Amino acid sequence: MFCFQCQETAGCTGCTQVGVCGKKPEVAAMQDLLVYATKGISAVAQQLRKEGKKVDRAVNHMVTTNLFTTITNANFDKDVIVERIVATLKKKAELLAQVQEKEGLPEAAKWTADRADFPQKAASASVGVLATANEDIRSLRELITYGLKGLSAYTKHANALLQDNEEIDAFIQSALAKVLDDSVGADELVALTLETGKYGVDGMALLDKANTSAYGNPEITKVNIGVGNRPGILVSGHDLRDIEMLLKQTEGTGVDVYTHSEMLPAHYYPAFKKYPHFIGNYGNAWWKQKEEFESFNGPILMTTNCIVPPKDSYKDRLYTTGAAGFPGCKHISGGVGEEKDFSAIIEHAKRCAPPVELEHGEIVGGFAHNQVLALADTVVSAVKSGAIKKFVVMAGCDGRAKSRNYYTDFAKALPKDTVILTAGCAKYKYNKLNLGDIGGVPRVLDAGQCNDSYSLAVIALKLKEVFGLDDINDLPIVYNIAWYEQKAVIVLLALLYLGVKNIHLGPTLPAFLSANVAKVLVDKFGIAGITTVEEDMNLFFGDA
Ligand code: SF4
Ligand code: SF3
């Protein structure tokens, strides 16, 4: 196996024996083959579009779900991945039969095989990251592919709320076809990287529209981090449609519902506040789940990444749904527009003890674009009076590396006249520090999930307008982003597309950036890593 798609990749170069995430080589092989098959069907779909034929929605959803399935910590179930390859090949054959001009199609578009031959194909030279020999081309192709994986995840969540954008799907498929195409050189791939960022903005906007039109605009909310005295179900991941269905189905059952990690922002939506059994947020970011899932006592529903391979002590309580999966854990099925049946997990919860309290008190969030813009007058006058000197965007992912304590120390060391803008699970490094407020504006403004980084961009663009600036980089905003998996890649590409410069990315730069590609990002966009808290404080605020 060779995988270097996430920040925790072995030795900061690549996982070759087994994933640091727990992904086994045979799962990695099938994920690589699924990506290959998905590029193949995308090339066919792309050709059909060129020939003026319509590609149906089921194909779009298949492509995005396939890519989502291969995101770090989403799906460890080899059998499920094999079935997705089989289904993709079947669909591809149907599409291929409609193509008139097959001549120029890549090998992946024409490949077909029985499942018995999958391991051999996966091990062949044409499949996987190392199929591209040139280091720089490989780096750009992977950077784009990982961005597309993140974009696919966000698109799938929007699809679950019956929102589709054919342009985004057509782009994903054309980009997947291009990263297979040897005639597409480095310059074109650099341009495609930025174009991926453009569609990243569109994808996050689509999801924002889907979420807010279904559930209202997030609003300032105090979220309980303690527990109740009834059994509960803990919901993790990013899919709001899933938690909506579960909240409805648990009503009046005596079972409470709690959020975990990236599901925390569900509390900020007006539509979910009407459920008295929606108790609060339990635990911290994804990587602490081994301890926290054990003490939760009740069943856990993983709607997306990030799954840590479970301990035997609670494995029978771990359920998956959507693109998430783990061998031996029960999967709750249900497609777009279907009502999922959560009765098994609800019945399971009834047999469990209530959660053990880990913490108590409250955290505050709900500062997505609509809420912040409602506070615009207060914020703008605080900036004008000098009460707020700078905003620090610290969005992104959390992770288990000790080096990530940097972000806690960095938040603590920030000058008192700074405000953190955050989104994603990175916030768990500092959202319980009680950093206080500035004239009523909390010093940590949590917009929501990683996809709600879109809100941070909307806020920045609004501030640019209010202050009459020509360039987004003239705002008093610095960017110190933490990344882990591929959703952070699409967020980064979206920010680059919007023209944001001098983003600091940590705790380490991606292993998939070759020296030359990293140099392009440094030269064109001023991307940099992090150093020590002291040095970075000096860099960001030294002249303040
Ligand atoms: Fe390694 Fe990350 Fe790939 Fe898992 S997802 S195998 S940790 S690079
Ligand atoms: Fe976290 Fe996995 Fe990325 Fe949505 S839950 S931010 S790491």
Coordinates of C-alpha atoms and ligand atoms in Angstrom, one line a residue:
M1 CA 0.0 0.0 0.0
F2 CA 1.0 3.6 -0.4
C3 CA -1.2 6.3 1.1
F4 CA -0.1 9.9 2.0
Q5 CA -3.5 11.6 1.8
C6 CA -3.7 12.8 5.5
Q7 CA -1.5 14.8 7.9
E8 CA -0.7 11.8 10.1
T9 CA 0.9 9.8 7.3
A10 CA 3.8 7.6 8.5
G11 CA 7.0 9.5 8.9
C12 CA 5.4 12.5 7.1
T13 CA 6.1 10.6 3.8
G14 CA 3.5 7.8 3.4
C15 CA 1.9 4.8 5.0
T16 CA 3.3 1.6 3.4
Q17 CA 2.7 -1.2 5.8
V18 CA -0.5 -0.3 7.5
G19 CA -2.2 3.1 8.0
V20 CA -1.5 5.2 11.1
C21 CA -5.3 5.6 10.9
G22 CA -5.7 1.8 11.2
K23 CA -6.4 1.2 7.4
K24 CA -5.2 -2.3 6.4
P25 CA -3.3 -2.8 3.2
E26 CA -6.2 -4.8 1.6
V27 CA -8.6 -2.0 2.4
A28 CA -6.1 0.5 1.0
A29 CA -5.9 -1.6 -2.2
M30 CA -9.6 -1.6 -2.7
Q31 CA -9.9 2.1 -1.9
D32 CA -7.3 2.8 -4.6
L33 CA -9.2 0.6 -7.0
L34 CA -12.4 2.4 -6.2
V35 CA -10.8 5.7 -6.9
Y36 CA -9.5 4.3 -10.2
A37 CA -12.9 2.9 -11.2
T38 CA -14.5 6.3 -10.2
K39 CA -12.0 8.1 -12.4
G40 CA -13.0 5.7 -15.2
I41 CA -16.7 6.2 -14.9
S42 CA -16.1 9.9 -14.7
A43 CA -14.1 9.9 -18.0
V44 CA -17.1 8.0 -19.6
A45 CA -19.6 10.4 -18.2
Q46 CA -17.5 13.3 -19.3
Q47 CA -17.4 11.9 -22.8
L48 CA -21.2 11.5 -22.8
R49 CA -21.6 15.2 -21.8
K50 CA -19.3 16.2 -24.7
E51 CA -21.5 14.2 -27.0
G52 CA -24.5 16.2 -25.7
K53 CA -26.0 13.3 -23.7
K54 CA -27.5 13.7 -20.3
V55 CA -25.8 12.0 -17.3
D56 CA -28.3 11.0 -14.7
R57 CA -28.2 12.0 -11.1
A58 CA -27.6 8.5 -9.9
V59 CA -24.2 8.6 -11.6
N60 CA -23.3 11.9 -10.0
H61 CA -24.2 10.5 -6.6
M62 CA -22.3 7.4 -7.2
V63 CA -19.1 9.4 -8.0
T64 CA -19.4 11.6 -4.9
T65 CA -20.2 8.7 -2.6
N66 CA -17.3 6.6 -3.9
L67 CA -14.9 9.4 -3.3
F68 CA -16.4 10.1 0.1
T69 CA -16.0 6.5 1.0
T70 CA -12.2 6.8 0.5
I71 CA -11.7 9.8 2.8
T72 CA -9.5 9.2 5.8
N73 CA -11.3 7.4 8.6
A74 CA -14.6 7.2 6.7
N75 CA -14.8 3.5 5.7
F76 CA -12.7 0.6 6.8
D77 CA -15.0 -2.1 5.4
K78 CA -13.3 -3.9 2.5
D79 CA -16.5 -5.8 1.5
V80 CA -18.5 -2.6 1.2
I81 CA -15.7 -1.0 -1.0
V82 CA -15.6 -4.1 -3.2
E83 CA -19.4 -3.8 -3.7
R84 CA -19.0 -0.2 -4.7
I85 CA -16.4 -1.1 -7.3
V86 CA -18.7 -3.8 -8.7
A87 CA -21.7 -1.4 -8.9
T88 CA -19.5 1.3 -10.5
L89 CA -18.2 -1.1 -13.2
K90 CA -21.7 -2.2 -13.9
K91 CA -22.9 1.4 -14.3
K92 CA -19.9 2.3 -16.3
A93 CA -20.6 -0.5 -18.8
E94 CA -24.1 0.9 -19.3
L95 CA -22.8 4.4 -19.9
L96 CA -20.0 3.1 -22.2
A97 CA -22.6 1.5 -24.4
Q98 CA -24.0 5.0 -25.1
V99 CA -20.7 6.6 -26.0
Q100 CA -20.1 7.1 -29.7
E101 CA -16.5 8.1 -29.7
K102 CA -14.6 5.6 -27.5
E103 CA -11.2 6.1 -29.1
G104 CA -9.7 8.7 -26.8
L105 CA -11.0 7.1 -23.5
P106 CA -8.4 6.2 -20.9
E107 CA -7.7 2.7 -19.8
A108 CA -9.6 3.2 -16.5
A109 CA -12.7 4.0 -18.6
K110 CA -12.5 0.7 -20.4
W111 CA -11.4 -1.6 -17.6
T112 CA -13.7 -4.2 -16.3
A113 CA -13.2 -7.3 -14.2
D114 CA -14.7 -9.8 -11.9
R115 CA -14.3 -9.2 -8.2
A116 CA -11.8 -12.1 -8.0
D117 CA -9.4 -10.1 -10.1
F118 CA -9.7 -6.9 -8.1
P119 CA -6.6 -7.6 -5.9
Q120 CA -4.4 -8.2 -8.8
K121 CA -5.6 -5.1 -10.6
A122 CA -5.2 -3.0 -7.5
A123 CA -1.6 -4.1 -7.3
S124 CA -0.9 -3.3 -10.9
A125 CA 1.2 -0.4 -12.0
S126 CA -1.8 1.6 -13.4
V127 CA -3.6 1.9 -10.0
G128 CA -2.8 3.9 -6.9
V129 CA -0.8 7.0 -6.1
L130 CA 2.5 5.6 -7.4
A131 CA 0.9 5.0 -10.9
T132 CA 2.1 8.5 -11.7
A133 CA 5.9 8.3 -12.0
N134 CA 6.7 12.1 -12.2
E135 CA 6.7 13.4 -8.7
D136 CA 5.3 16.8 -9.5
I137 CA 2.5 15.6 -11.7
R138 CA 1.7 13.0 -9.0
S139 CA 1.6 15.7 -6.4
L140 CA -0.7 17.9 -8.4
R141 CA -3.0 15.0 -9.4
E142 CA -3.3 13.9 -5.7
L143 CA -3.8 17.5 -4.5
I144 CA -6.7 17.8 -6.9
T145 CA -8.1 14.3 -6.1
Y146 CA -8.0 15.0 -2.4
G147 CA -9.7 18.4 -2.9
L148 CA -12.4 16.5 -5.0
K149 CA -12.8 14.0 -2.1
G150 CA -13.6 16.8 0.3
L151 CA -15.9 18.5 -2.2
S152 CA -17.7 15.2 -2.8
A153 CA -18.3 14.8 0.9
Y154 CA -19.9 18.3 1.1
T155 CA -21.9 17.6 -2.1
K156 CA -23.2 14.4 -0.7
H157 CA -24.5 16.1 2.4
A158 CA -26.3 18.7 0.3
N159 CA -27.7 15.8 -1.9
A160 CA -29.1 14.3 1.3
L161 CA -31.2 17.4 1.7
L162 CA -32.3 17.2 -1.9
Q163 CA -30.0 19.9 -3.2
D164 CA -28.0 19.1 -6.3
N165 CA -25.8 21.2 -8.5
E166 CA -25.1 19.5 -11.9
E167 CA -22.3 22.0 -12.6
I168 CA -20.4 20.9 -9.5
D169 CA -20.9 17.2 -10.4
A170 CA -19.9 17.8 -14.0
F171 CA -16.7 19.5 -12.8
I172 CA -15.8 16.8 -10.3
Q173 CA -16.1 14.2 -13.1
S174 CA -14.2 16.3 -15.7
A175 CA -11.4 16.9 -13.2
L176 CA -11.2 13.2 -12.3
A177 CA -10.9 12.5 -16.0
K178 CA -8.1 15.1 -16.4
V179 CA -6.0 13.6 -13.6
L180 CA -6.0 10.4 -15.6
D181 CA -4.9 12.1 -18.8
D182 CA -1.2 12.1 -19.6
S183 CA -1.7 15.0 -22.0
V184 CA -2.6 17.3 -19.2
G185 CA 0.7 18.8 -18.0
A186 CA 1.8 20.6 -14.8
D187 CA 0.6 24.1 -15.8
E188 CA -2.8 22.9 -16.7
L189 CA -3.0 20.9 -13.4
V190 CA -2.0 24.1 -11.4
A191 CA -4.9 25.9 -13.1
L192 CA -7.2 22.9 -12.4
T193 CA -6.2 23.1 -8.7
L194 CA -7.5 26.6 -8.5
E195 CA -10.6 25.7 -10.4
T196 CA -11.2 22.9 -7.9
G197 CA -11.0 25.7 -5.2
K198 CA -13.7 27.6 -7.1
Y199 CA -16.0 24.6 -7.1
G200 CA -15.1 24.2 -3.4
V201 CA -16.6 27.6 -2.7
D202 CA -19.7 26.6 -4.8
G203 CA -20.0 23.2 -3.0
M204 CA -19.8 24.8 0.4
A205 CA -22.3 27.4 -0.6
L206 CA -24.6 24.6 -1.9
L207 CA -24.4 22.8 1.5
D208 CA -24.8 26.1 3.4
K209 CA -28.0 26.7 1.4
A210 CA -29.2 23.1 1.9
N211 CA -28.6 23.3 5.7
T212 CA -30.0 26.7 6.3
S213 CA -33.1 26.3 4.1
A214 CA -33.9 23.0 5.9
Y215 CA -33.0 23.9 9.5
G216 CA -32.7 27.7 9.6
N217 CA -29.7 29.9 10.2
P218 CA -27.3 28.9 13.0
E219 CA -27.7 31.3 15.9
I220 CA -25.8 32.1 19.1
T221 CA -26.3 29.0 21.3
K222 CA -25.0 27.8 24.6
V223 CA -24.4 24.0 24.4
N224 CA -24.5 21.8 27.5
I225 CA -21.4 19.6 27.8
G226 CA -22.8 17.7 30.8
V227 CA -25.1 14.7 30.7
G228 CA -28.7 13.7 31.6
N229 CA -29.8 10.7 33.5
R230 CA -31.4 8.7 30.7
P231 CA -29.7 6.4 28.2
G232 CA -28.5 8.2 25.1
I233 CA -27.3 7.9 21.5
L234 CA -24.2 9.7 20.5
V235 CA -24.1 11.1 17.0
S236 CA -20.8 11.9 15.3
G237 CA -19.8 13.0 11.8
H238 CA -21.2 15.7 9.6
D239 CA -24.6 14.6 8.3
L240 CA -27.4 16.9 9.6
R241 CA -30.1 15.0 7.8
D242 CA -29.2 11.9 9.7
I243 CA -29.4 13.7 13.1
E244 CA -32.8 15.2 12.1
M245 CA -34.2 11.7 11.3
L246 CA -32.8 10.3 14.6
L247 CA -34.2 13.2 16.7
K248 CA -37.6 12.6 15.2
Q249 CA -37.5 8.9 15.7
T250 CA -36.3 9.1 19.3
E251 CA -39.0 11.5 20.4
G252 CA -41.0 10.1 23.3
T253 CA -38.8 6.9 23.5
G254 CA -37.0 7.8 26.7
V255 CA -33.7 7.9 24.8
D256 CA -31.7 11.1 24.7
V257 CA -29.5 12.3 21.8
Y258 CA -26.0 13.8 22.2
T259 CA -23.6 15.2 19.6
H260 CA -20.0 14.2 19.3
S261 CA -17.1 16.1 17.6
E262 CA -18.2 17.6 14.2
M263 CA -21.9 17.1 15.0
L264 CA -21.7 19.8 17.7
P265 CA -22.9 22.6 15.4
A266 CA -26.3 20.7 15.0
H267 CA -27.2 22.5 18.3
Y268 CA -26.9 25.9 16.6
Y269 CA -29.8 25.3 14.2
P270 CA -33.2 26.5 15.2
A271 CA -34.9 23.4 13.8
F272 CA -33.2 21.1 16.3
K273 CA -33.8 23.3 19.4
K274 CA -37.4 22.1 19.7
Y275 CA -36.3 18.6 20.8
P276 CA -36.1 18.5 24.7
H277 CA -34.2 15.2 24.5
F278 CA -31.4 16.8 22.4
I279 CA -29.2 17.1 25.5
G280 CA -25.8 18.4 24.5
N281 CA -22.3 17.7 23.3
Y282 CA -20.3 14.8 24.7
G283 CA -16.5 14.5 24.6
N284 CA -14.1 16.1 22.3
A285 CA -12.6 15.8 18.8
W286 CA -12.6 12.5 16.9
W287 CA -9.3 11.1 18.1
K288 CA -10.3 10.8 21.7
Q289 CA -13.2 8.5 20.9
K290 CA -11.6 5.3 22.4
E291 CA -12.0 6.6 25.9
E292 CA -15.0 8.7 25.4
F293 CA -17.1 6.2 23.5
E294 CA -16.4 3.7 26.3
S295 CA -17.7 6.0 29.0
F296 CA -20.7 7.1 26.9
N297 CA -22.3 3.7 27.6
G298 CA -24.9 3.9 24.8
P299 CA -24.8 3.3 21.1
I300 CA -22.9 5.6 18.8
L301 CA -23.9 6.6 15.3
M302 CA -21.1 7.5 12.9
T303 CA -22.6 9.4 10.0
T304 CA -19.2 10.1 8.3
N305 CA -15.5 10.2 9.2
C306 CA -13.7 10.2 11.6
I307 CA -13.9 6.6 12.9
V308 CA -11.0 5.3 15.0
P309 CA -11.0 1.5 14.8
P310 CA -13.1 0.7 17.9
K311 CA -12.1 -1.2 21.0
D312 CA -13.9 -4.5 21.6
S313 CA -15.4 -3.0 24.7
Y314 CA -17.8 -0.9 22.7
K315 CA -17.6 -2.2 19.1
D316 CA -21.1 -3.7 19.4
R317 CA -22.4 -0.2 20.2
L318 CA -20.8 1.4 17.1
Y319 CA -23.2 1.9 14.2
T320 CA -22.4 3.5 10.8
T321 CA -24.5 5.0 8.1
G322 CA -24.0 6.8 4.8
A323 CA -20.5 6.6 3.4
A324 CA -19.1 5.5 6.8
G325 CA -18.4 1.8 7.6
F326 CA -16.4 -0.5 9.8
P327 CA -16.3 -4.3 9.5
G328 CA -18.4 -6.0 12.1
C329 CA -20.3 -2.8 13.0
K330 CA -24.0 -2.5 12.1
H331 CA -24.7 -0.3 9.1
I332 CA -28.0 1.6 8.8
S333 CA -28.8 2.0 5.1
G334 CA -30.9 4.5 3.3
G335 CA -30.4 6.6 0.1
V336 CA -31.2 10.1 -0.9
G337 CA -34.8 11.0 -0.1
E338 CA -35.4 7.9 2.0
E339 CA -36.3 7.8 5.7
K340 CA -33.7 5.7 7.5
D341 CA -34.9 3.2 10.1
F342 CA -33.0 3.9 13.3
S343 CA -35.2 1.5 15.4
A344 CA -32.3 -0.9 16.0
I345 CA -30.1 1.7 17.5
I346 CA -32.9 3.2 19.6
E347 CA -33.8 -0.2 21.0
H348 CA -30.1 -0.8 21.7
A349 CA -29.9 2.5 23.6
K350 CA -32.8 1.5 25.9
R351 CA -30.8 -1.5 27.2
C352 CA -27.8 0.8 28.0
A353 CA -26.8 2.8 31.1
P354 CA -26.8 6.6 30.9
P355 CA -23.5 8.3 29.9
V356 CA -20.8 8.9 32.5
E357 CA -20.3 12.7 32.9
L358 CA -16.9 13.8 31.5
E359 CA -17.3 17.5 32.0
H360 CA -20.0 20.0 32.8
G361 CA -20.9 23.5 31.9
E362 CA -21.5 25.1 28.5
I363 CA -19.7 26.1 25.3
V364 CA -20.9 28.8 23.0
G365 CA -21.2 28.7 19.2
G366 CA -23.4 29.4 16.3
F367 CA -21.4 32.2 14.7
A368 CA -22.1 31.3 11.1
H369 CA -22.4 34.2 8.5
N370 CA -26.0 35.2 9.2
Q371 CA -25.4 35.5 13.0
V372 CA -22.1 37.4 12.6
L373 CA -23.6 39.7 10.0
A374 CA -26.4 40.4 12.5
L375 CA -23.7 41.5 14.9
A376 CA -21.8 43.4 12.2
D377 CA -22.3 46.9 13.8
T378 CA -20.9 45.7 17.1
V379 CA -18.0 44.0 15.4
V380 CA -17.2 46.8 13.0
S381 CA -17.2 49.4 15.7
A382 CA -15.0 47.2 17.9
V383 CA -12.5 47.1 15.0
K384 CA -12.8 50.8 14.4
S385 CA -12.2 51.7 18.0
G386 CA -9.2 49.3 18.2
A387 CA -10.9 47.0 20.8
I388 CA -10.5 44.2 18.3
K389 CA -7.1 44.5 16.6
K390 CA -7.1 41.2 14.6
F391 CA -9.1 38.2 13.7
V392 CA -7.3 34.8 13.6
V393 CA -8.8 32.1 11.5
M394 CA -8.0 28.8 13.2
A395 CA -10.4 26.6 11.3
G396 CA -9.7 23.0 10.2
C397 CA -9.1 19.6 11.8
D398 CA -7.9 18.3 15.1
G399 CA -5.7 15.2 15.4
R400 CA -3.8 13.0 17.8
A401 CA -0.3 14.4 17.2
K402 CA 1.2 15.9 20.3
S403 CA 2.6 18.7 18.1
R404 CA -1.1 19.9 17.9
N405 CA -0.8 21.3 21.4
Y406 CA 0.7 24.2 19.6
Y407 CA -2.8 25.3 18.8
T408 CA -3.9 25.3 22.4
D409 CA -0.8 27.2 23.4
F410 CA -1.2 29.6 20.5
A411 CA -4.8 30.4 21.4
K412 CA -3.8 31.0 25.0
A413 CA -0.9 33.2 24.0
L414 CA -2.9 35.4 21.6
P415 CA -3.1 39.1 22.5
K416 CA -6.4 39.9 24.3
D417 CA -7.5 42.1 21.5
T418 CA -7.8 39.3 19.0
V419 CA -10.7 37.1 18.1
I420 CA -10.5 33.5 16.8
L421 CA -12.7 32.6 13.9
T422 CA -13.1 28.9 13.7
A423 CA -14.9 26.0 12.1
G424 CA -14.3 22.2 12.0
C425 CA -13.1 20.0 14.8
A426 CA -9.8 22.0 15.2
K427 CA -11.8 24.1 17.7
Y428 CA -11.6 21.4 20.4
K429 CA -8.0 22.5 21.0
Y430 CA -9.2 25.8 22.5
N431 CA -13.0 26.0 22.8
K432 CA -13.1 25.2 26.5
L433 CA -10.4 27.7 27.5
N434 CA -12.7 30.5 28.5
L435 CA -10.9 33.1 26.6
G436 CA -13.5 35.7 27.5
D437 CA -15.1 38.3 25.2
I438 CA -14.4 41.8 23.8
G439 CA -17.4 44.1 24.5
G440 CA -19.8 41.2 24.3
V441 CA -18.1 39.5 21.3
P442 CA -16.7 36.1 22.4
R443 CA -13.1 35.7 21.6
V444 CA -13.8 32.3 20.0
L445 CA -16.4 32.6 17.3
D446 CA -17.4 29.1 16.1
A447 CA -19.1 29.1 12.7
G448 CA -19.8 25.3 12.8
Q449 CA -18.4 22.3 10.9
C450 CA -15.4 22.3 8.6
N451 CA -17.7 23.1 5.6
D452 CA -18.9 26.2 7.5
S453 CA -15.5 27.6 6.7
Y454 CA -17.6 29.0 3.9
S455 CA -19.2 31.3 6.5
L456 CA -15.7 32.6 7.5
A457 CA -15.1 33.5 3.8
V458 CA -18.5 35.2 3.6
I459 CA -17.7 37.2 6.8
A460 CA -14.3 38.2 5.4
L461 CA -15.8 39.3 2.1
K462 CA -18.5 41.3 4.0
L463 CA -15.8 43.0 6.2
K464 CA -13.8 43.9 3.1
E465 CA -16.9 45.6 1.7
V466 CA -17.7 47.4 4.9
F467 CA -14.2 48.7 5.3
G468 CA -14.1 49.7 1.6
L469 CA -11.0 47.6 0.8
D470 CA -10.0 46.3 -2.6
D471 CA -8.1 43.3 -1.4
I472 CA -9.2 40.6 1.1
N473 CA -5.6 40.5 2.3
D474 CA -5.8 44.1 3.6
L475 CA -8.2 43.0 6.3
P476 CA -6.9 42.5 9.8
I477 CA -7.2 38.7 9.5
V478 CA -4.4 36.2 9.8
Y479 CA -4.9 32.5 8.9
N480 CA -3.4 29.7 11.0
I481 CA -5.2 26.6 9.8
A482 CA -4.8 23.1 11.1
W483 CA -5.5 20.2 8.7
Y484 CA -5.8 16.5 8.9
E485 CA -8.0 15.0 6.1
Q486 CA -9.2 15.8 2.7
K487 CA -12.1 18.1 3.6
A488 CA -9.4 20.5 4.9
V489 CA -7.8 20.3 1.4
I490 CA -10.9 21.6 -0.3
V491 CA -11.3 24.3 2.3
L492 CA -7.7 25.4 1.6
L493 CA -8.2 25.4 -2.1
A494 CA -11.4 27.4 -1.7
L495 CA -9.5 30.0 0.3
L496 CA -6.8 30.2 -2.3
Y497 CA -9.3 30.6 -5.0
L498 CA -10.8 33.5 -3.1
G499 CA -7.4 35.2 -3.2
V500 CA -6.5 34.7 0.5
K501 CA -2.7 34.9 0.8
N502 CA -0.2 33.9 3.5
I503 CA -2.1 31.0 5.0
H504 CA -0.2 29.1 7.6
L505 CA -0.9 25.4 7.5
G506 CA 0.1 22.9 10.2
P507 CA 1.1 21.0 12.2
T508 CA 3.0 19.8 9.1
L509 CA 2.7 20.6 5.4
P510 CA 1.1 17.8 3.3
A511 CA 3.4 15.0 2.4
F512 CA 1.8 14.9 -1.0
L513 CA 3.2 18.3 -1.9
S514 CA 6.4 17.7 -3.9
A515 CA 9.2 20.3 -3.4
N516 CA 8.3 22.0 -6.7
V517 CA 4.5 22.1 -6.0
A518 CA 5.1 23.4 -2.5
K519 CA 7.3 26.1 -4.1
V520 CA 4.5 27.2 -6.4
L521 CA 2.1 27.5 -3.4
V522 CA 4.8 29.4 -1.4
D523 CA 5.6 31.7 -4.3
K524 CA 2.1 32.3 -5.6
F525 CA 0.1 32.3 -2.3
G526 CA 2.6 32.8 0.5
I527 CA 1.6 29.5 2.1
A528 CA 3.8 28.7 5.1
G529 CA 4.0 26.1 7.9
I530 CA 4.0 26.9 11.6
T531 CA 7.1 27.3 13.8
T532 CA 6.9 27.8 17.6
V533 CA 4.2 29.7 19.4
E534 CA 6.7 32.5 20.3
E535 CA 8.0 32.9 16.8
D536 CA 4.6 32.8 15.2
M537 CA 3.2 35.4 17.7
N538 CA 6.1 37.6 16.7
L539 CA 5.4 37.0 13.1
F540 CA 1.7 37.7 13.3
F541 CA 1.6 40.4 16.0
G542 CA 5.2 41.6 16.3
D543 CA 4.4 44.9 14.7
A544 CA 1.2 45.5 16.6
Ligands
SF4_1 FE1 -1.9 6.8 6.4 FE2 -3.5 8.9 6.5 FE3 -3.6 7.2 4.4 FE4 -4.5 6.4 6.9 S1 -5.4 8.0 5.5 S2 -3.2 5.2 5.4 S3 -3.0 7.5 8.2 S4 -1.9 8.6 5.0
SF3_2 FE1 -12.5 16.7 11.9 FE2 -12.3 14.3 11.0 FE3 -11.3 17.2 9.7 FE4 -14.8 18.3 9.5 S1 -14.0 15.1 12.1 S2 -12.9 18.4 10.5 S3 -10.8 15.7 11.1

